[in-house]
mmCIF file of C-alpha atoms and ligand atoms in Angstrom:
data_model
loop_
_atom_site.group_PDB
_atom_site.id
_atom_site.type_symbol
_atom_site.label_atom_id
_atom_site.label_comp_id
_atom_site.label_asym_id
_atom_site.label_seq_id
_atom_site.Cartn_x
_atom_site.Cartn_y
_atom_site.Cartn_z
ATOM 1 C CA MET A 186 0.155 0.038 0.124
ATOM 2 C CA ALA A 187 1.469 3.400 -0.378
ATOM 3 C CA ASP A 188 1.678 5.723 1.926
ATOM 4 C CA SER A 189 0.340 8.181 0.218
ATOM 5 C CA LEU A 190 -3.175 7.106 0.974
ATOM 6 C CA LYS A 191 -3.202 7.823 4.305
ATOM 7 C CA ASN A 192 -3.873 11.508 2.711
ATOM 8 C CA PHE A 193 -5.982 10.092 0.178
ATOM 9 C CA ARG A 194 -8.446 13.679 0.386
ATOM 10 C CA SER A 195 -5.553 15.699 -1.014
ATOM 11 C CA ILE A 196 -4.616 13.658 -3.743
ATOM 12 C CA CYS A 197 -7.964 12.499 -4.655
ATOM 13 C CA LYS A 198 -8.953 13.481 -8.288
ATOM 14 C CA LYS A 199 -12.382 12.102 -8.318
ATOM 15 C CA ILE A 200 -15.222 11.136 -5.939
ATOM 16 C CA ILE A 201 -17.231 8.697 -7.897
ATOM 17 C CA ALA A 202 -20.969 7.988 -6.146
ATOM 18 C CA VAL A 203 -22.927 5.489 -6.827
ATOM 19 C CA GLY A 204 -27.025 6.119 -6.343
ATOM 20 C CA ARG A 205 -29.783 3.362 -5.448
ATOM 21 C CA ASN A 206 -27.257 0.525 -4.375
ATOM 22 C CA TYR A 207 -29.428 -0.728 -1.995
ATOM 23 C CA SER A 208 -33.534 -1.514 -2.879
ATOM 24 C CA GLU A 209 -34.824 -0.600 0.333
ATOM 25 C CA HIS A 210 -33.403 2.494 0.130
ATOM 26 C CA ALA A 211 -34.455 3.031 -3.840
ATOM 27 C CA SER A 212 -38.142 2.022 -2.333
ATOM 28 C CA GLU A 213 -38.169 4.094 0.100
ATOM 29 C CA LEU A 214 -37.786 7.457 -1.891
ATOM 30 C CA GLY A 215 -40.167 6.111 -4.934
ATOM 31 C CA ASN A 216 -37.129 4.689 -6.995
ATOM 32 C CA THR A 217 -37.199 1.929 -9.351
ATOM 33 C CA VAL A 218 -34.158 -0.531 -8.571
ATOM 34 C CA PRO A 219 -31.545 -0.320 -11.004
ATOM 35 C CA THR A 220 -30.209 -2.797 -13.192
ATOM 36 C CA LYS A 221 -27.246 -0.806 -13.776
ATOM 37 C CA PRO A 222 -25.219 0.771 -11.339
ATOM 38 C CA ILE A 223 -26.064 4.708 -11.204
ATOM 39 C CA ILE A 224 -22.893 7.173 -11.071
ATOM 40 C CA PHE A 225 -22.925 10.759 -10.340
ATOM 41 C CA MET A 226 -20.003 12.764 -8.892
ATOM 42 C CA LYS A 227 -19.099 15.016 -6.388
ATOM 43 C CA PRO A 228 -16.223 17.597 -6.338
ATOM 44 C CA THR A 229 -13.384 16.884 -4.500
ATOM 45 C CA SER A 230 -13.783 20.537 -2.818
ATOM 46 C CA ALA A 231 -16.917 18.670 -0.999
ATOM 47 C CA PHE A 232 -14.382 16.887 1.252
ATOM 48 C CA VAL A 233 -14.812 17.901 5.213
ATOM 49 C CA THR A 234 -12.920 16.173 8.355
ATOM 50 C CA GLU A 235 -13.668 16.170 11.912
ATOM 51 C CA PRO A 236 -13.790 18.536 13.561
ATOM 52 C CA ASN A 237 -14.965 20.585 11.013
ATOM 53 C CA ASP A 238 -18.636 21.063 10.597
ATOM 54 C CA ILE A 239 -21.197 20.330 7.563
ATOM 55 C CA ARG A 240 -22.413 24.111 6.339
ATOM 56 C CA ILE A 241 -26.190 24.137 5.077
ATOM 57 C CA PRO A 242 -26.033 26.800 2.373
ATOM 58 C CA ALA A 243 -28.040 29.836 3.606
ATOM 59 C CA ASP A 244 -31.081 29.006 1.321
ATOM 60 C CA TRP A 245 -31.757 25.345 1.820
ATOM 61 C CA ASP A 246 -33.792 23.676 4.068
ATOM 62 C CA GLU A 247 -34.102 19.925 3.516
ATOM 63 C CA LEU A 248 -30.320 18.420 3.569
ATOM 64 C CA HIS A 249 -30.839 14.397 3.806
ATOM 65 C CA HIS A 250 -27.772 12.212 5.552
ATOM 66 C CA GLU A 251 -26.788 9.362 3.440
ATOM 67 C CA VAL A 252 -24.056 7.042 5.314
ATOM 68 C CA GLU A 253 -21.608 5.222 2.733
ATOM 69 C CA PHE A 254 -18.993 2.792 2.787
ATOM 70 C CA GLY A 255 -16.026 4.352 0.823
ATOM 71 C CA VAL A 256 -13.774 2.798 -1.337
ATOM 72 C CA ILE A 257 -10.211 4.268 -2.092
ATOM 73 C CA ILE A 258 -8.339 3.006 -5.308
ATOM 74 C CA ASP A 259 -4.353 2.315 -5.368
ATOM 75 C CA LYS A 260 -3.927 0.827 -8.729
ATOM 76 C CA GLN A 261 -4.754 2.994 -11.723
ATOM 77 C CA CYS A 262 -7.567 1.014 -13.499
ATOM 78 C CA GLN A 263 -9.267 1.097 -17.282
ATOM 79 C CA ASN A 264 -11.722 -1.636 -18.281
ATOM 80 C CA VAL A 265 -10.359 -4.412 -15.638
ATOM 81 C CA SER A 266 -11.634 -7.582 -14.611
ATOM 82 C CA LYS A 267 -13.211 -8.614 -11.039
ATOM 83 C CA GLU A 268 -9.603 -9.982 -10.091
ATOM 84 C CA GLU A 269 -8.085 -6.949 -11.118
ATOM 85 C CA ALA A 270 -10.482 -4.742 -9.511
ATOM 86 C CA GLU A 271 -10.144 -6.289 -6.155
ATOM 87 C CA ALA A 272 -6.376 -5.803 -6.577
ATOM 88 C CA SER A 273 -6.730 -2.188 -7.139
ATOM 89 C CA ILE A 274 -8.442 -1.190 -3.711
ATOM 90 C CA GLY A 275 -5.740 0.738 -1.576
ATOM 91 C CA GLY A 276 -8.451 0.726 1.554
ATOM 92 C CA TYR A 277 -11.874 1.888 2.495
ATOM 93 C CA CYS A 278 -13.377 4.969 4.758
ATOM 94 C CA LEU A 279 -16.537 5.868 6.163
ATOM 95 C CA ALA A 280 -18.384 9.067 4.466
ATOM 96 C CA LEU A 281 -21.687 10.712 4.169
ATOM 97 C CA ASP A 282 -23.250 11.786 0.701
ATOM 98 C CA MET A 283 -25.043 14.847 2.216
ATOM 99 C CA THR A 284 -27.947 15.690 -0.198
ATOM 100 C CA GLU A 285 -30.226 18.365 -0.709
ATOM 101 C CA ARG A 286 -33.361 16.448 -1.147
ATOM 102 C CA LYS A 287 -35.825 19.033 -2.639
ATOM 103 C CA LEU A 288 -33.347 20.286 -5.204
ATOM 104 C CA GLN A 289 -32.379 16.933 -6.161
ATOM 105 C CA ASN A 290 -36.065 16.183 -6.601
ATOM 106 C CA GLU A 291 -36.369 19.515 -8.657
ATOM 107 C CA LEU A 292 -33.454 18.730 -10.976
ATOM 108 C CA LYS A 293 -34.471 15.131 -11.440
ATOM 109 C CA ASP A 294 -37.883 16.090 -12.138
ATOM 110 C CA GLN A 295 -36.255 18.262 -15.104
ATOM 111 C CA GLY A 296 -33.792 15.479 -16.332
ATOM 112 C CA LEU A 297 -31.193 18.019 -15.184
ATOM 113 C CA PRO A 298 -28.208 16.876 -13.476
ATOM 114 C CA TRP A 299 -27.949 16.388 -9.424
ATOM 115 C CA LEU A 300 -24.682 18.100 -9.132
ATOM 116 C CA LEU A 301 -25.385 20.960 -7.035
ATOM 117 C CA SER A 302 -27.927 19.031 -4.685
ATOM 118 C CA LYS A 303 -24.736 16.530 -4.001
ATOM 119 C CA GLY A 304 -21.682 18.713 -4.275
ATOM 120 C CA PHE A 305 -21.817 21.534 -2.582
ATOM 121 C CA ASP A 306 -19.059 22.368 -0.053
ATOM 122 C CA THR A 307 -18.741 20.312 3.242
ATOM 123 C CA SER A 308 -21.401 17.600 0.915
ATOM 124 C CA CYS A 309 -18.920 14.678 1.325
ATOM 125 C CA PRO A 310 -18.084 14.328 5.188
ATOM 126 C CA CYS A 311 -15.225 11.716 5.609
ATOM 127 C CA GLY A 312 -13.072 9.564 7.854
ATOM 128 C CA ASP A 313 -9.597 8.318 8.004
ATOM 129 C CA PHE A 314 -7.951 5.849 5.491
ATOM 130 C CA ILE A 315 -8.395 1.960 6.317
ATOM 131 C CA PRO A 316 -5.919 -0.218 4.898
ATOM 132 C CA LYS A 317 -7.306 -2.555 2.658
ATOM 133 C CA GLU A 318 -6.073 -5.231 4.685
ATOM 134 C CA LYS A 319 -8.734 -4.057 7.714
ATOM 135 C CA ILE A 320 -12.043 -5.222 5.839
ATOM 136 C CA SER A 321 -12.552 -8.428 3.791
ATOM 137 C CA LEU A 322 -14.803 -7.940 1.187
ATOM 138 C CA SER A 323 -16.408 -11.498 1.651
ATOM 139 C CA SER A 324 -17.674 -10.087 4.815
ATOM 140 C CA SER A 325 -20.401 -7.728 5.487
ATOM 141 C CA VAL A 326 -19.632 -4.318 7.182
ATOM 142 C CA ASN A 327 -22.720 -2.784 9.530
ATOM 143 C CA LEU A 328 -22.862 0.859 8.705
ATOM 144 C CA TRP A 329 -25.155 3.465 10.755
ATOM 145 C CA LEU A 330 -25.795 6.687 11.697
ATOM 146 C CA ASN A 331 -27.726 8.524 14.623
ATOM 147 C CA VAL A 332 -28.925 11.956 14.619
ATOM 148 C CA ASN A 333 -28.947 13.870 17.962
ATOM 149 C CA GLY A 334 -28.697 10.354 19.041
ATOM 150 C CA ASN A 335 -31.170 8.603 17.270
ATOM 151 C CA ARG A 336 -30.835 6.013 15.248
ATOM 152 C CA ARG A 337 -31.812 6.545 11.753
ATOM 153 C CA GLN A 338 -30.076 3.928 9.285
ATOM 154 C CA ASN A 339 -28.504 0.614 9.983
ATOM 155 C CA GLY A 340 -27.518 -1.331 7.002
ATOM 156 C CA HIS A 341 -25.230 -3.826 5.616
ATOM 157 C CA THR A 342 -22.654 -3.992 2.643
ATOM 158 C CA ARG A 343 -24.046 -7.269 2.065
ATOM 159 C CA ASP A 344 -27.334 -6.280 0.861
ATOM 160 C CA MET A 345 -25.429 -3.572 -1.838
ATOM 161 C CA ILE A 346 -27.052 -4.373 -5.302
ATOM 162 C CA PHE A 347 -23.818 -4.178 -6.989
ATOM 163 C CA SER A 348 -20.799 -5.685 -4.965
ATOM 164 C CA VAL A 349 -17.826 -3.391 -4.665
ATOM 165 C CA PRO A 350 -15.593 -5.177 -7.232
ATOM 166 C CA ASP A 351 -18.753 -5.255 -9.661
ATOM 167 C CA LEU A 352 -18.805 -1.287 -9.225
ATOM 168 C CA ILE A 353 -15.207 -0.940 -9.752
ATOM 169 C CA VAL A 354 -15.436 -3.204 -13.093
ATOM 170 C CA TYR A 355 -18.375 -0.940 -14.623
ATOM 171 C CA ILE A 356 -17.176 2.169 -13.482
ATOM 172 C CA SER A 357 -13.492 1.505 -15.330
ATOM 173 C CA LYS A 358 -15.255 0.800 -18.433
ATOM 174 C CA TYR A 359 -15.877 4.407 -18.765
ATOM 175 C CA ILE A 360 -13.947 6.619 -16.157
ATOM 176 C CA THR A 361 -10.149 5.587 -15.550
ATOM 177 C CA LEU A 362 -9.799 5.282 -11.874
ATOM 178 C CA GLU A 363 -6.400 6.555 -10.239
ATOM 179 C CA HIS A 364 -4.549 6.294 -7.551
ATOM 180 C CA GLY A 365 -6.640 8.019 -4.482
ATOM 181 C CA ASP A 366 -9.713 8.282 -6.171
ATOM 182 C CA LEU A 367 -12.650 7.137 -3.838
ATOM 183 C CA ILE A 368 -16.050 5.631 -4.701
ATOM 184 C CA LEU A 369 -19.092 5.994 -2.472
ATOM 185 C CA THR A 370 -21.219 2.792 -2.825
ATOM 186 C CA GLY A 371 -24.727 4.172 -1.786
ATOM 187 C CA THR A 372 -26.755 4.326 1.361
ATOM 188 C CA PRO A 373 -28.644 1.999 2.992
ATOM 189 C CA ALA A 374 -32.217 2.702 3.811
ATOM 190 C CA GLY A 375 -33.207 5.616 6.745
ATOM 191 C CA VAL A 376 -32.241 8.943 4.721
ATOM 192 C CA GLY A 377 -33.918 11.944 6.271
ATOM 193 C CA PRO A 378 -33.581 15.416 6.896
ATOM 194 C CA VAL A 379 -31.037 17.364 9.422
ATOM 195 C CA ARG A 380 -31.243 20.353 10.687
ATOM 196 C CA ARG A 381 -28.966 23.552 11.561
ATOM 197 C CA GLY A 382 -27.661 22.594 15.276
ATOM 198 C CA ASP A 383 -28.081 18.581 14.851
ATOM 199 C CA GLN A 384 -25.366 16.668 15.478
ATOM 200 C CA ILE A 385 -24.530 13.441 13.424
ATOM 201 C CA GLU A 386 -22.504 10.470 14.550
ATOM 202 C CA ALA A 387 -21.435 7.245 12.127
ATOM 203 C CA GLY A 388 -20.398 4.611 12.519
ATOM 204 C CA MET A 389 -19.009 1.530 10.890
ATOM 205 C CA GLU A 390 -18.175 -2.067 12.157
ATOM 206 C CA GLY A 391 -17.175 -5.475 10.961
ATOM 207 C CA GLU A 392 -15.023 -8.792 11.737
ATOM 208 C CA HIS A 393 -12.072 -8.439 13.377
ATOM 209 C CA ASP A 394 -13.197 -5.702 15.916
ATOM 210 C CA LEU A 395 -13.003 -3.304 13.031
ATOM 211 C CA LYS A 396 -14.767 -0.161 14.704
ATOM 212 C CA TYR A 397 -14.518 3.122 13.190
ATOM 213 C CA LEU A 398 -16.632 6.487 14.640
ATOM 214 C CA MET A 399 -16.929 9.861 13.131
ATOM 215 C CA LYS A 400 -19.183 12.793 14.460
ATOM 216 C CA PHE A 401 -20.269 16.260 12.753
ATOM 217 C CA ASN A 402 -21.695 19.205 13.511
ATOM 218 C CA VAL A 403 -24.667 20.445 11.089
ATOM 219 C CA VAL A 404 -24.537 24.431 11.117
HETATM 220 C C1 LIG B 572 -31.600 8.554 -4.355
HETATM 221 C C2 LIG B 572 -29.974 9.065 -4.240
HETATM 222 O O1 LIG B 572 -29.685 10.524 -3.717
HETATM 223 C C3 LIG B 572 -28.839 8.247 -4.606
HETATM 224 C C4 LIG B 572 -27.836 8.252 -3.337
HETATM 225 O O2 LIG B 572 -27.061 8.788 -3.202
HETATM 226 C C5 LIG B 572 -27.970 6.858 -2.612
HETATM 227 O O3 LIG B 572 -26.663 6.880 -2.170
HETATM 228 O O4 LIG B 572 -28.460 6.116 -3.053
HETATM 229 MG MG1 LIG B 573 -25.495 8.716 -1.844
#
């Protein structure tokens, strides 16, 4: 593993996000379950780390939380096989895909890109780099999220429609994935609104005592 991945945020060129990768979440928003991965991007200016805050732009009032499993690319990949996809992974992180749902729905209804609703500054709160060796892709990771101490999301990566290697195979057919790039793999059910003054706590737990927590205030 290249040491530079510890600071993946500073070298990351692309945050590629996957939508509707858990059928329960697709259904809760009245969306159909996809037959191919749905891909969009966030700019790297969306990154925010503890102890900084998630900032809601002044004219917005329907910001939703989405807890997600992040995959960080080590080796460049272009049109890779499943085996090459697995070998290209450098590590993982816990991340949030903060989304202005009202704006996203308006854009969706007009057939316009979601970028602003998902790519504003601080829309990608993100935890520390977790080396690849700490998580086996054959195991399931539990992802959860609380708002002000109340559990809102609780899901398992085993319920993803498209697995991590399948996502890398699919994306790399069209977009070259580079060292430091981050893939957000979609959110489980339970997304909902946060308001200024709320505190979000998110966690990731798995085999071999994997336990990772992060906290952000919403301002
Ligand atoms: C409906 C969405 O916002 C898609 C998305 O980001 C997801 O994680 O699912
Ligand atoms: Mg998402």
